[in-house]
Short mmCIF file of C-alpha atoms in Angstrom, two decimals:
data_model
loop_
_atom_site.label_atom_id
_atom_site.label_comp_id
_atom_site.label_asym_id
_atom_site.label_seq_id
_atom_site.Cartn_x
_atom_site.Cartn_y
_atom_site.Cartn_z
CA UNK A 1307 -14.26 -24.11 -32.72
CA UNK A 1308 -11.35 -25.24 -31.11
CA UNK A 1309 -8.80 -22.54 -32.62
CA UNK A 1310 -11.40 -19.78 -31.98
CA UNK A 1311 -11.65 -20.76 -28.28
CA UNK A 1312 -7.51 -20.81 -28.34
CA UNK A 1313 -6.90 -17.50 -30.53
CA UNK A 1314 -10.07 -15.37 -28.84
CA UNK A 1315 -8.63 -12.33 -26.88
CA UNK A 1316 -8.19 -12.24 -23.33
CA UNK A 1317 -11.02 -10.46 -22.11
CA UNK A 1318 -11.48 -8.65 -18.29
CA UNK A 1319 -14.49 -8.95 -16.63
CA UNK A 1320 -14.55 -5.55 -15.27
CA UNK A 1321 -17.89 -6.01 -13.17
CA UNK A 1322 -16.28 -8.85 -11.24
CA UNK A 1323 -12.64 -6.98 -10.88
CA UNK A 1324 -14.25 -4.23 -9.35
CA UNK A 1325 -16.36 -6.35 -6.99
CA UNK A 1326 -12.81 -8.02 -5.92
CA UNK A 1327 -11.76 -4.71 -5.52
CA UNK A 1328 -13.80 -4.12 -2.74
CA UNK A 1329 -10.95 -6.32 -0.82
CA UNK A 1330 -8.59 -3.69 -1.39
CA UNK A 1331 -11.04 -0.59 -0.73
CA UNK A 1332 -10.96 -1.63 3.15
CA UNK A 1333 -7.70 -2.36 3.02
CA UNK A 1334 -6.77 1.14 2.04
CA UNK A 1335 -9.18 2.76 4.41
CA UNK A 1336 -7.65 1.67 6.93
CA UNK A 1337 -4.07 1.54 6.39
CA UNK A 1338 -4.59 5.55 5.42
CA UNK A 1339 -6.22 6.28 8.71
CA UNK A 1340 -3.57 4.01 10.58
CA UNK A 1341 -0.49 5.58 9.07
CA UNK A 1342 -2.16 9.32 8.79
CA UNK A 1343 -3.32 9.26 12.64
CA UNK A 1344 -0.97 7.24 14.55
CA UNK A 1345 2.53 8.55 14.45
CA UNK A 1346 1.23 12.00 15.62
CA UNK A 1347 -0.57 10.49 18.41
CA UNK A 1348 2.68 8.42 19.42
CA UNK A 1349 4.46 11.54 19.21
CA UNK A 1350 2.45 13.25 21.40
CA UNK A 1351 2.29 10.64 23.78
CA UNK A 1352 6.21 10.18 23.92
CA UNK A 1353 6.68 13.77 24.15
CA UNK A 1354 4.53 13.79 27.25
CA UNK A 1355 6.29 10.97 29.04
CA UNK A 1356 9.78 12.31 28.26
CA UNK A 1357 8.44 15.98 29.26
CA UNK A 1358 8.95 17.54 25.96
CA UNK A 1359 7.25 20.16 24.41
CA UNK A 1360 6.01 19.10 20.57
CA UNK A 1361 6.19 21.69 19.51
CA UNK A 1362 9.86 22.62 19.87
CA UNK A 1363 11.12 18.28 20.72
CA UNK A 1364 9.32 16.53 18.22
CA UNK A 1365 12.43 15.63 16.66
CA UNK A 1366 13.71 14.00 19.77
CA UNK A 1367 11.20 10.79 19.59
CA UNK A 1368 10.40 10.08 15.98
CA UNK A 1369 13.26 7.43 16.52
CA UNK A 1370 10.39 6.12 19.27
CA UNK A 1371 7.73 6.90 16.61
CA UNK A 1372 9.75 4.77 14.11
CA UNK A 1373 10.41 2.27 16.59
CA UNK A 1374 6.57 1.70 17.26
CA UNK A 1375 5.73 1.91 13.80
CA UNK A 1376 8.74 -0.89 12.18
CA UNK A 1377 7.75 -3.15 15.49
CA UNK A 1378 4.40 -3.63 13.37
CA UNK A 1379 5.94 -3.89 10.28
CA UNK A 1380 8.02 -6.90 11.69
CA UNK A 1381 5.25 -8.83 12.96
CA UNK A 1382 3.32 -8.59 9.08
CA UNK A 1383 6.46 -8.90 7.29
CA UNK A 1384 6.75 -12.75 9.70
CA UNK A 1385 2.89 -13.22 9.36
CA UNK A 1386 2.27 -12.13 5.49
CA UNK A 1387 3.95 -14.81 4.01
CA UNK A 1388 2.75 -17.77 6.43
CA UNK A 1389 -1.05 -15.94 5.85
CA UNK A 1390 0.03 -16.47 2.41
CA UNK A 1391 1.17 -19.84 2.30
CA UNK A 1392 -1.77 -21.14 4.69
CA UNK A 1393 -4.33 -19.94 2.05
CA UNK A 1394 -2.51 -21.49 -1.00
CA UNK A 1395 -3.30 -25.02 1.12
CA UNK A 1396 -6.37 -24.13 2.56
CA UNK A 1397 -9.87 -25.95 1.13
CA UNK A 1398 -13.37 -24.62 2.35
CA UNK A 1399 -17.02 -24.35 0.94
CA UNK A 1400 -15.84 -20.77 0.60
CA UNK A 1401 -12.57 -20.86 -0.91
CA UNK A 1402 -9.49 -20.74 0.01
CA UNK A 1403 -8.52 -16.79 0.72
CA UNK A 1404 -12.34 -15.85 1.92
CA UNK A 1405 -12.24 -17.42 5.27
CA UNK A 1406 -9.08 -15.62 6.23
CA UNK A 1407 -10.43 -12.05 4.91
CA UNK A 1408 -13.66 -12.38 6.75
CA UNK A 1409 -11.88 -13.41 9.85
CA UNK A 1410 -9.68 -10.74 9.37
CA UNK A 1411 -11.79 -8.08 8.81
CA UNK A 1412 -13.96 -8.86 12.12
CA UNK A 1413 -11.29 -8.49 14.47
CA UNK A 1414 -9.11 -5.83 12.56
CA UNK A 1415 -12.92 -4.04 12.62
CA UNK A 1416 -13.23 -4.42 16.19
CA UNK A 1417 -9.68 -3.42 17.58
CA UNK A 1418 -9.07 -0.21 15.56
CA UNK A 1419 -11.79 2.47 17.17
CA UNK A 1420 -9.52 1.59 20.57
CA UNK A 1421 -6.25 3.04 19.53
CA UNK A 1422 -7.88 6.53 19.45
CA UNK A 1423 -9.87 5.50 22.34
CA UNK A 1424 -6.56 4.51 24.46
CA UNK A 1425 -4.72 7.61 23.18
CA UNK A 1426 -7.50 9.96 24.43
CA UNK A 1427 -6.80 8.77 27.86
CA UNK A 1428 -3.06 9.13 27.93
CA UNK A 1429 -2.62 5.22 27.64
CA UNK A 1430 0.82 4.70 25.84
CA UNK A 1431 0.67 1.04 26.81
CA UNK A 1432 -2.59 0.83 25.34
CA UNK A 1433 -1.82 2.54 22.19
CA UNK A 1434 0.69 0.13 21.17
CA UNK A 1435 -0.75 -3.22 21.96
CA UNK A 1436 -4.29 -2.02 19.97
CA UNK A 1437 -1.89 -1.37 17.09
CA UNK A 1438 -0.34 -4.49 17.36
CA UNK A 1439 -3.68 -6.40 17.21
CA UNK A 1440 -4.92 -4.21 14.27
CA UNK A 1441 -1.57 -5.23 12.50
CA UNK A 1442 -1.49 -8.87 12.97
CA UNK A 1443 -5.50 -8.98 12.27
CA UNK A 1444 -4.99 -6.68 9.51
CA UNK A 1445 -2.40 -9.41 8.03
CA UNK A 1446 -4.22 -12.07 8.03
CA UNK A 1447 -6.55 -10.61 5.39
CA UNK A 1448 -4.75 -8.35 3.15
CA UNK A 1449 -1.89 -11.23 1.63
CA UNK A 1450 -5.27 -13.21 1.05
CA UNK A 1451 -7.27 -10.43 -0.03
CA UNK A 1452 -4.41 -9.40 -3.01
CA UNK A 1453 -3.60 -12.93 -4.07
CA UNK A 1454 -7.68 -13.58 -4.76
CA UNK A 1455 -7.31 -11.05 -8.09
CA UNK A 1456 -4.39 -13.21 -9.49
CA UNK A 1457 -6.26 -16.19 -8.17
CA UNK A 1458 -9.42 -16.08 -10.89
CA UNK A 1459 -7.26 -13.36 -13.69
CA UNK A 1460 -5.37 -14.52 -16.56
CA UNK A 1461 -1.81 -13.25 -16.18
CA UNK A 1462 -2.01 -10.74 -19.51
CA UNK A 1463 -5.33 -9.13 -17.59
CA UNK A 1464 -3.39 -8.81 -14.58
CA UNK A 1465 -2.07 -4.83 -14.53
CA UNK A 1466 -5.54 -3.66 -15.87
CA UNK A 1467 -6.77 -6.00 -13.33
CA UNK A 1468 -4.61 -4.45 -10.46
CA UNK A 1469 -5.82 -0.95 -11.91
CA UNK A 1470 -8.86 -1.62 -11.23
CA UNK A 1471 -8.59 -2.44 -7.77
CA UNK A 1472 -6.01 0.16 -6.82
CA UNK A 1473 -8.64 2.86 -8.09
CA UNK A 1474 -11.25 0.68 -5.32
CA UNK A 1475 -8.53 1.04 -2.96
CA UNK A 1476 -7.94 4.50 -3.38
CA UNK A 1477 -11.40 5.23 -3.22
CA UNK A 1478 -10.88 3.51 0.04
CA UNK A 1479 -8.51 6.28 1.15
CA UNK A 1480 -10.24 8.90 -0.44
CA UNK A 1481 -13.26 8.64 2.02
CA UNK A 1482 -10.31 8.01 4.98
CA UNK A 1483 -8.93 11.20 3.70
CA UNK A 1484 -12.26 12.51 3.60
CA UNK A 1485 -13.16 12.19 7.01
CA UNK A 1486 -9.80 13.58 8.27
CA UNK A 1487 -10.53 16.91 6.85
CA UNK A 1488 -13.32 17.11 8.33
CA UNK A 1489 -11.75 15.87 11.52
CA UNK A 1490 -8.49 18.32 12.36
CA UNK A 1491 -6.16 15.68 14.30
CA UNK A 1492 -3.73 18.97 14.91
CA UNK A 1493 -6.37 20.71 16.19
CA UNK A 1494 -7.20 18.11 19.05
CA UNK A 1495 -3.95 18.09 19.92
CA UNK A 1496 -3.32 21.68 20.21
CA UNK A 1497 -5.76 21.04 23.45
CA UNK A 1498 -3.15 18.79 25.37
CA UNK A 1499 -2.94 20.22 28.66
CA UNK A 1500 -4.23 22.69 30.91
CA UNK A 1501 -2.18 25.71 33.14
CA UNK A 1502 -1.49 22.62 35.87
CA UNK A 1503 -0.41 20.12 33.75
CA UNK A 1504 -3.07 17.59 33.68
CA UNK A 1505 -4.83 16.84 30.60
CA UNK A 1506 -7.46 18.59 29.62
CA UNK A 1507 -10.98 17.94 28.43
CA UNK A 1508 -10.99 16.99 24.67
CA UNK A 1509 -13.29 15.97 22.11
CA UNK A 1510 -13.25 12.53 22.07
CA UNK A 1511 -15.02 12.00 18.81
CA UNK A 1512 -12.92 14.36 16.82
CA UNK A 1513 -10.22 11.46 16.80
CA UNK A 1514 -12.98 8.56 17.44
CA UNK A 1515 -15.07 9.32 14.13
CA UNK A 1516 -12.68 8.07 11.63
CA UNK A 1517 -11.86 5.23 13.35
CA UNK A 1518 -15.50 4.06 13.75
CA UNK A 1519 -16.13 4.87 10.05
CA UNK A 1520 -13.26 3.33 8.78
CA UNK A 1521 -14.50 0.09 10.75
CA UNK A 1522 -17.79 -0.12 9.26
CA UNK A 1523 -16.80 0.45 5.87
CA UNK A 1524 -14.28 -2.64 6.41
CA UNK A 1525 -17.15 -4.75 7.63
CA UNK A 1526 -19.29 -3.59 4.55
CA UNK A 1527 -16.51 -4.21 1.99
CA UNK A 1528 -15.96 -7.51 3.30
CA UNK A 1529 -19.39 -8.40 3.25
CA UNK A 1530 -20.26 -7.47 -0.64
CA UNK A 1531 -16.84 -9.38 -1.84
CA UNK A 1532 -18.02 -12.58 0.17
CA UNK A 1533 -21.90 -12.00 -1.61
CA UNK A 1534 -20.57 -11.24 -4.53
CA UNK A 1535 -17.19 -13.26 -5.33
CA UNK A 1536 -17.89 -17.02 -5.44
CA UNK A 1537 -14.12 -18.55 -5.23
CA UNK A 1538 -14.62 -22.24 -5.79
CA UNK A 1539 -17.30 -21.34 -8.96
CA UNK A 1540 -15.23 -19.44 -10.47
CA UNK A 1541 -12.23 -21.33 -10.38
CA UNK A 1542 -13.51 -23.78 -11.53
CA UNK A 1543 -15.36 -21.84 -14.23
CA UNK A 1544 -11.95 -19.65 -15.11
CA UNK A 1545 -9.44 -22.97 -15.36
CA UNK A 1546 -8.66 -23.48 -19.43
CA UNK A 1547 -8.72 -18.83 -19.63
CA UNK A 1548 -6.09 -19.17 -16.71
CA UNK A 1549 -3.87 -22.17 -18.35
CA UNK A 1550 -4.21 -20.29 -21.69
CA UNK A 1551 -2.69 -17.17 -19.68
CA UNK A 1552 0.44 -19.11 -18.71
CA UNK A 1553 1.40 -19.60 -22.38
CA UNK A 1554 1.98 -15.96 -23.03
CA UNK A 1555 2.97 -14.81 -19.86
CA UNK A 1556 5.93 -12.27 -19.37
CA UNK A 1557 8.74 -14.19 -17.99
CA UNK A 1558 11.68 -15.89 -19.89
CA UNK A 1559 10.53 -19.41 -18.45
CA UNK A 1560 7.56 -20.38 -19.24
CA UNK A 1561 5.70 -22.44 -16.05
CA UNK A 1562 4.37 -25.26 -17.25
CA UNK A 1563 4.47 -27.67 -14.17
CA UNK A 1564 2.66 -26.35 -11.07
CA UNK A 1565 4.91 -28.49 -8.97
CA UNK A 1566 8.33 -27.44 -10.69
CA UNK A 1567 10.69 -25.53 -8.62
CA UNK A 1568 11.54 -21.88 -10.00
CA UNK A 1569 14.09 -21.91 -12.61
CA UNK A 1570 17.74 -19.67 -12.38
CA UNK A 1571 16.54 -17.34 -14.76
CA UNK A 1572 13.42 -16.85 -12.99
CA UNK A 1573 14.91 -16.68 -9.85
CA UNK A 1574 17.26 -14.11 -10.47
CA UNK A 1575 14.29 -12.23 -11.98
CA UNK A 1576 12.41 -12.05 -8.95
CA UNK A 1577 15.73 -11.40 -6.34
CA UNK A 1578 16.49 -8.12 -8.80
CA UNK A 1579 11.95 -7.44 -8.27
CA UNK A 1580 12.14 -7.73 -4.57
CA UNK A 1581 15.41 -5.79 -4.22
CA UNK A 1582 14.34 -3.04 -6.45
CA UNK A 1583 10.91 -2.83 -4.44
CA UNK A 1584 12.65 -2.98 -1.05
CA UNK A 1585 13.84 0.91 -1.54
CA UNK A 1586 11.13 1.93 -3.41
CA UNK A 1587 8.73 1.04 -0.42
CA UNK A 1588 11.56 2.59 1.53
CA UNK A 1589 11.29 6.35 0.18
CA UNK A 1590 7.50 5.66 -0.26
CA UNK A 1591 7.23 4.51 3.69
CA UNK A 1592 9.21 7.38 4.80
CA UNK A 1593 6.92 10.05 3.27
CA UNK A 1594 4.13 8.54 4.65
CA UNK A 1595 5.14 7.84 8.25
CA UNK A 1596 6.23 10.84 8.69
CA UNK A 1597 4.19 13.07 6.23
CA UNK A 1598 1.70 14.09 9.47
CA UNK A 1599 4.58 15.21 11.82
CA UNK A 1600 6.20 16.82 8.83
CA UNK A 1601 3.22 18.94 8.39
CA UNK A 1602 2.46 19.88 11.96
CA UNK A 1603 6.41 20.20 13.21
CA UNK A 1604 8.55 21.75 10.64
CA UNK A 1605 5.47 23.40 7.88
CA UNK A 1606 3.53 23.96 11.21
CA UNK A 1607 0.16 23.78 9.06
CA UNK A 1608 -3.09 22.04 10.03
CA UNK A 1609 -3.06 17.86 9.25
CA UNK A 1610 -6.21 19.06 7.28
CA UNK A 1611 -3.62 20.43 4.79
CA UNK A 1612 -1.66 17.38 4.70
CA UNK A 1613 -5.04 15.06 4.00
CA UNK A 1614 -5.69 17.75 0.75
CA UNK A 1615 -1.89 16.51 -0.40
CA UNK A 1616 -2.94 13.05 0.00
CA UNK A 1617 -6.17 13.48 -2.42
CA UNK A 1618 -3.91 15.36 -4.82
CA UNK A 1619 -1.29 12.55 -4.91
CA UNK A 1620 -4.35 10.20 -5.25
CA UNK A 1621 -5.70 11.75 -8.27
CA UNK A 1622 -2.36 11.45 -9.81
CA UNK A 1623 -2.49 7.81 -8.51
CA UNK A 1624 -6.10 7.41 -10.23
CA UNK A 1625 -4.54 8.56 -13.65
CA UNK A 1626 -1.61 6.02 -13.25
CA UNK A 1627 -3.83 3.18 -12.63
CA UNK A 1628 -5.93 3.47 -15.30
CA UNK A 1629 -2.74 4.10 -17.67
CA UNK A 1630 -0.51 1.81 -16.55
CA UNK A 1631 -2.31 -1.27 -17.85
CA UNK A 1632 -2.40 0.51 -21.49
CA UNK A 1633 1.45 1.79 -21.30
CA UNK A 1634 2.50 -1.75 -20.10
CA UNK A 1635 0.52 -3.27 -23.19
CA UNK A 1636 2.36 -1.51 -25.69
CA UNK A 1637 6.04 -1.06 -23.89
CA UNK A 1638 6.40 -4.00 -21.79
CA UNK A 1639 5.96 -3.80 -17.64
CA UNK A 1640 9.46 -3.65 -16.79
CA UNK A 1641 9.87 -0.07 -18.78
CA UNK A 1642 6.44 1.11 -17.51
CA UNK A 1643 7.76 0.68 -14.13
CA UNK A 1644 11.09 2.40 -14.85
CA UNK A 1645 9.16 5.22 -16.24
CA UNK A 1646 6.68 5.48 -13.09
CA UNK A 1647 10.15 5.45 -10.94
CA UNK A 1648 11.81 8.08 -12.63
CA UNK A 1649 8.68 10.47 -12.62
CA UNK A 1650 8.45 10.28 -8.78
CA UNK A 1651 12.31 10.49 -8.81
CA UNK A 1652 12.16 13.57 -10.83
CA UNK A 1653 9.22 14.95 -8.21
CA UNK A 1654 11.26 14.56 -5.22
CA UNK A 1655 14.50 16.34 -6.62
CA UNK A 1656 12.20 19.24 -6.77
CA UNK A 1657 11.02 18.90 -3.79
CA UNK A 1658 14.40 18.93 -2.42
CA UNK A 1659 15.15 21.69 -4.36
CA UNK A 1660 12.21 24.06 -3.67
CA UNK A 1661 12.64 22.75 0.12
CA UNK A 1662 16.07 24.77 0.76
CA UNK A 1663 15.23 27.61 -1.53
CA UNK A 1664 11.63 28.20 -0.36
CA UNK A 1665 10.97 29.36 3.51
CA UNK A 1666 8.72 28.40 5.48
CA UNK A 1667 5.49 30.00 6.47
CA UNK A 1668 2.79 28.40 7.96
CA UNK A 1669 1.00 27.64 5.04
CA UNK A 1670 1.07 24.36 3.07
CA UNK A 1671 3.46 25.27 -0.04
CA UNK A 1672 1.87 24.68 -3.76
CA UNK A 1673 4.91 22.98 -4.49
CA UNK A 1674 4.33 20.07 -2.42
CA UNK A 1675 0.86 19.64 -3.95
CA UNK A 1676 2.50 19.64 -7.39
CA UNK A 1677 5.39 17.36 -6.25
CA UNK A 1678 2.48 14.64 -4.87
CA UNK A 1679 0.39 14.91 -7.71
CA UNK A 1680 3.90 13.78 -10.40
CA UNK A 1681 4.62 11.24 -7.21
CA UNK A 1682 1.58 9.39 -7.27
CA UNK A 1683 0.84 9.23 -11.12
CA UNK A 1684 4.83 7.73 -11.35
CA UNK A 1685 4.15 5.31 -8.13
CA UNK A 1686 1.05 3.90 -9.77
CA UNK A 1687 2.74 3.10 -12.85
CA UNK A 1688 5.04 0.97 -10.63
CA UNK A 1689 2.70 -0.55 -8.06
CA UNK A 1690 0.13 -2.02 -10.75
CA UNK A 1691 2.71 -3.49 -12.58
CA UNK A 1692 5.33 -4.90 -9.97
CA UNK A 1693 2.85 -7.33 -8.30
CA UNK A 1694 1.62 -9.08 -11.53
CA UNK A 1695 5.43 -9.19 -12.49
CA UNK A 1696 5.99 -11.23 -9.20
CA UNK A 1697 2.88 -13.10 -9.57
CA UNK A 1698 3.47 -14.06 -13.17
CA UNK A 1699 6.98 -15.82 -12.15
CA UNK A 1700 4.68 -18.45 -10.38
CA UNK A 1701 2.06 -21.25 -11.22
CA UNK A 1702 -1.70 -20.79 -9.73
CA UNK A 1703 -1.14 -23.05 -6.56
CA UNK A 1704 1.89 -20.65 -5.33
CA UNK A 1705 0.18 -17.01 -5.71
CA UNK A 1706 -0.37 -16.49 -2.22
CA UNK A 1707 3.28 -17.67 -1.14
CA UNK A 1708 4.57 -15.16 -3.99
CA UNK A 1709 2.12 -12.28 -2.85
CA UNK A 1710 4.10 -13.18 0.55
CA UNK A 1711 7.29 -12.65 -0.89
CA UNK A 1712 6.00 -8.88 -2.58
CA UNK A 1713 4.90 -7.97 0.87
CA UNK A 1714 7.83 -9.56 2.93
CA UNK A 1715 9.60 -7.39 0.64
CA UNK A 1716 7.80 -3.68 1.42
CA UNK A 1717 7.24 -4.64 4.66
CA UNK A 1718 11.13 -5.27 5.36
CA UNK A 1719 11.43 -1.46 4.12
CA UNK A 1720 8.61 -0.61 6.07
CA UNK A 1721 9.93 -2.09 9.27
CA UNK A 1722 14.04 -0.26 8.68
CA UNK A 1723 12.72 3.09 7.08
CA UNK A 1724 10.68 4.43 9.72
CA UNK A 1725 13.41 3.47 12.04
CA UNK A 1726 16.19 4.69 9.94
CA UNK A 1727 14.42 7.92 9.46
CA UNK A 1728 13.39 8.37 12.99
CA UNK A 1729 17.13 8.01 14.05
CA UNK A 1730 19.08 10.39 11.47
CA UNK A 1731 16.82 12.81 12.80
CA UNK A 1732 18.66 12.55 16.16
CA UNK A 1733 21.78 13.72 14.01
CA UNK A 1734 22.65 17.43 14.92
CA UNK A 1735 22.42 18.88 10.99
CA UNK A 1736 19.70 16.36 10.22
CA UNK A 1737 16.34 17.74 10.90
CA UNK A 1738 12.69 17.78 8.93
CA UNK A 1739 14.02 19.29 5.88
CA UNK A 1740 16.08 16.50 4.33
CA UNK A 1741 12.54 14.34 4.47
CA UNK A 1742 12.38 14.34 0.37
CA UNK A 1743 16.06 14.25 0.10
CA UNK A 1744 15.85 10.59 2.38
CA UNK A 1745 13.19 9.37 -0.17
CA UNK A 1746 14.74 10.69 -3.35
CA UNK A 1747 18.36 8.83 -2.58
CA UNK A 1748 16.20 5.43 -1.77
CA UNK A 1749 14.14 5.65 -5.33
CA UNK A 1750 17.38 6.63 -6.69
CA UNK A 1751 18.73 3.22 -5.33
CA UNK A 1752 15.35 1.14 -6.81
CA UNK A 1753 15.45 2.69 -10.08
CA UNK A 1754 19.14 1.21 -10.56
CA UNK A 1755 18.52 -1.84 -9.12
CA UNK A 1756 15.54 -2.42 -11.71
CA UNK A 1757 17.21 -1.91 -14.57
CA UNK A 1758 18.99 -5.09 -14.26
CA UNK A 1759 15.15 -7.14 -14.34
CA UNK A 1760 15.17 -8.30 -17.55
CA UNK A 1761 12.52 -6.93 -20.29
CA UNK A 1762 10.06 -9.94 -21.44
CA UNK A 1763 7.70 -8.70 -24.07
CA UNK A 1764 5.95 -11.97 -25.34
CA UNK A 1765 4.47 -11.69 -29.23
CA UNK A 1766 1.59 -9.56 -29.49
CA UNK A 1767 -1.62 -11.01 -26.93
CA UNK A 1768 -4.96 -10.39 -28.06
CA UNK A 1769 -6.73 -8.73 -25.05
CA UNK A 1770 -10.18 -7.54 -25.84
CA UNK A 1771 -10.62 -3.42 -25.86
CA UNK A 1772 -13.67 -0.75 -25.21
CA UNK A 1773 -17.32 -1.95 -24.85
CA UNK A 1774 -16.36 -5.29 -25.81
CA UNK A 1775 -14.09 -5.84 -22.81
CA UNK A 1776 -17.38 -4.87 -20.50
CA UNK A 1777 -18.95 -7.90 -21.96
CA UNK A 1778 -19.97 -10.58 -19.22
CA UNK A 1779 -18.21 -14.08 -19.83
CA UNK A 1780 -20.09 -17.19 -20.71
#
């Protein structure tokens, strides 16, 4: 009985993976509506205190928009990693990440229907300090809320795992996406100001809905993962699957010790990761700051055109994620990833290309629908594998301080791009245009960088496949 128990295959609990999921289905809903709705209103907000028409100046503040948007950035890529480390240590009747996701939900929940809200009356001040709350809030759940998948997953489950709850995520930002079709942002704003320049009367609840929506679906989410996912129980329960996990796990060290510091090879593993996933997030941040006032200011289509482009890159995304797991089975995660980075590589040259060959003319070009939908199949590939590549260079008490060092990574990028961006487009011959050529020079930069992170493909692991993997654990 004793071999059986050590030689059985590694078997996900799919029920329970999507339940986790849930986690990452708020988290998604409302990072989409935060980075789909914000930079236009910040644009139109600086373009009214400067005077500017947005029309014809929008150019002239995204280094503001960029600004506003990396200031957040800096204050999660500071708090993601303590959030991390605080949860590793923490001990309640709940677990250890739970209190911090339920905590952060609630006030994440209550603070984002007020950035619309503050916008709507021409509060700039407003704006940004209800973004800052939503941030910090929004931080203190989301480094606890990804390490809690790693926390109760053996680390061979751990990219079907991840594909699992990126398709709940993107669900997530399928409804956000959803709701802004339904809700024109570019419309709204195309009702600034009347003939004597005050501002006139506007549909609050165009811009309010979303908001509100995305905020009870966070509380809901939260609220089924906390019914449903028992932390303590299943530790517990999950302890000899997990230790068996560390004996084939994908790294050149093996971690034995929970308490051992990181060996050199290890190490240099995870600096070549975190470098690599610094630019990816860097062309991947750019596109979707910026995506919004892309659409509105140099295609000069409706935002409801954009949101279309975002469930077309999403079903791509859905197709990765339930791939990526099987592909990184059979060739090893490092190659899965450098195959998901030269897809969306590929996708951007021809954006670039088709951009300066193709004029515009006020409708949303096929091309770019076609671009997102190679973009997000080759990101997935790379996002469900990268984390549990970080996460498997660690023992179980350090997942949340590693899931702080994925995130201090991407949020690093996410706190220079937007700023770097913003400010080339101050550049005379640098204008909307040489968007995909930005991102396709940064994913250039990744995909060399990763080709240095060395290839582990342990002997063959026995993971458990069709019906049988649906089968509930004893």
């Amino acid at each position: 009985m004793e071999k059986q128990a050590t030689t059985a295959p590694f078997r996900l609990n799919v029920k329970r993976t999507m339940l986790i999921g849930f986690a990452f289905f708020g988290i998604l809903l409302m990072w989409q509506i935060y980075d789909s709705w914000c930079p236009p209103f910040l644009s139109q907000l600086f373009c009214d205190a400067f005077g500017l028409d947005p029309t014809a100046d929008s150019e002239k503040v995204q280094y503001l928009v960029g600004i506003m948007m990396a200031l957040d950035n800096v204050a999660a890529l500071i708090l993601m990693p303590i959030f991390g480390k605080l949860s590793d240590k923490t001990h309640t009747k709940i677990g250890k990440r739970m209190p911090f996701i339920l905590i952060g939900t609630f006030l994440c929940a209550v603070a984002l229907p007020f950035i619309p809200l503050f916008f709507h009356f021409n509060q700039l001040v407003g704006v940004i300090v209800t973004m800052a709350i939503v941030v910090v809030s929004g931080m203190m759940y989301r480094n606890p809320a990804v390490a809690l998948m790693p926390d109760i997953t053996p680390k061979p489950l751990r990219s079907k795992a991840n594909g699992i709850i990126n398709i709940m995520g993107y669900v997530g930002g399928l409804v956000a996406t959803v709701v802004g079709i339904v809700f024109v942002l570019s419309d709204y704003l195309g009702t600034g100001k009347n003939g004597t320049g005050t501002w006139a009367y506007r549909n609050i609840w165009v811009i309010e809905i979303p908001f509100l929506v995305a905020s009870v679906l966070m509380v809901v989410s939260a609220v089924v993962l906390a019914c449903t996912i028992k932390e303590n129980k299943l530790a517990a329960e999950l302890k000899d699957e997990l230790d068996r996990g560390e004996q084939v796990a994908e790294i050149e060290d093996k971690i034995l010790d929970d308490d051992a510091p990181m060996t050199k090879a290890n190490r240099i593993m995870l600096i070549f990761i975190l470098v690599a996933e610094f630019f990816w997030f860097m062309s991947e941040n750019a596109i979707g700051t910026f995506m919004s006032n892309y659409t509105i200011y140099y295609l000069q289509c409706s935002t409801a055109s954009n949101m279309v482009n975002v469930i077309v890159g999403g079903v791509g995304s859905v197709v990765g994620f339930v791939l990526g797991g099987i592909i990184a089975g059979k060739i090893g995660r490092k190659w899965t990833v450098s195959m998901g980075l030269g897809i969306a590589f590929l996708s951007y040259i021809a954006w670039a290309i088709c951009t300066f060959t193709v004029p515009v003319t006020g409708t949303f070009p096929v091309y770019i629908y076609v671009v997102s939908l190679f973009r997000g199949f080759g990101m997935s590939l790379v996002h469900i594998n990268s984390f549990p590549m970080v996460v498997e260079l660690c023992s179980k008490k350090k997942i949340g301080a590693f899931t702080g060092y994925y995130y201090a990574s991407s949020m690093s990028a996410q706190t220079i791009t937007p700023i770097a961006l913003g400010s080339l487009l101050l550049l005379p011959h640098f204008s909307w245009e040489y968007l995909p050529v930005y991102a396709l020079t940064c994913l250039g930069i990744s995909f060399l960088v990763f080709l240095f992170v060395k290839n582990v493909k342990t002997r063959k692991t026995k993971i458990a496949k069709g019906l049988e993997s649906f089968a509930e654990e004893d």
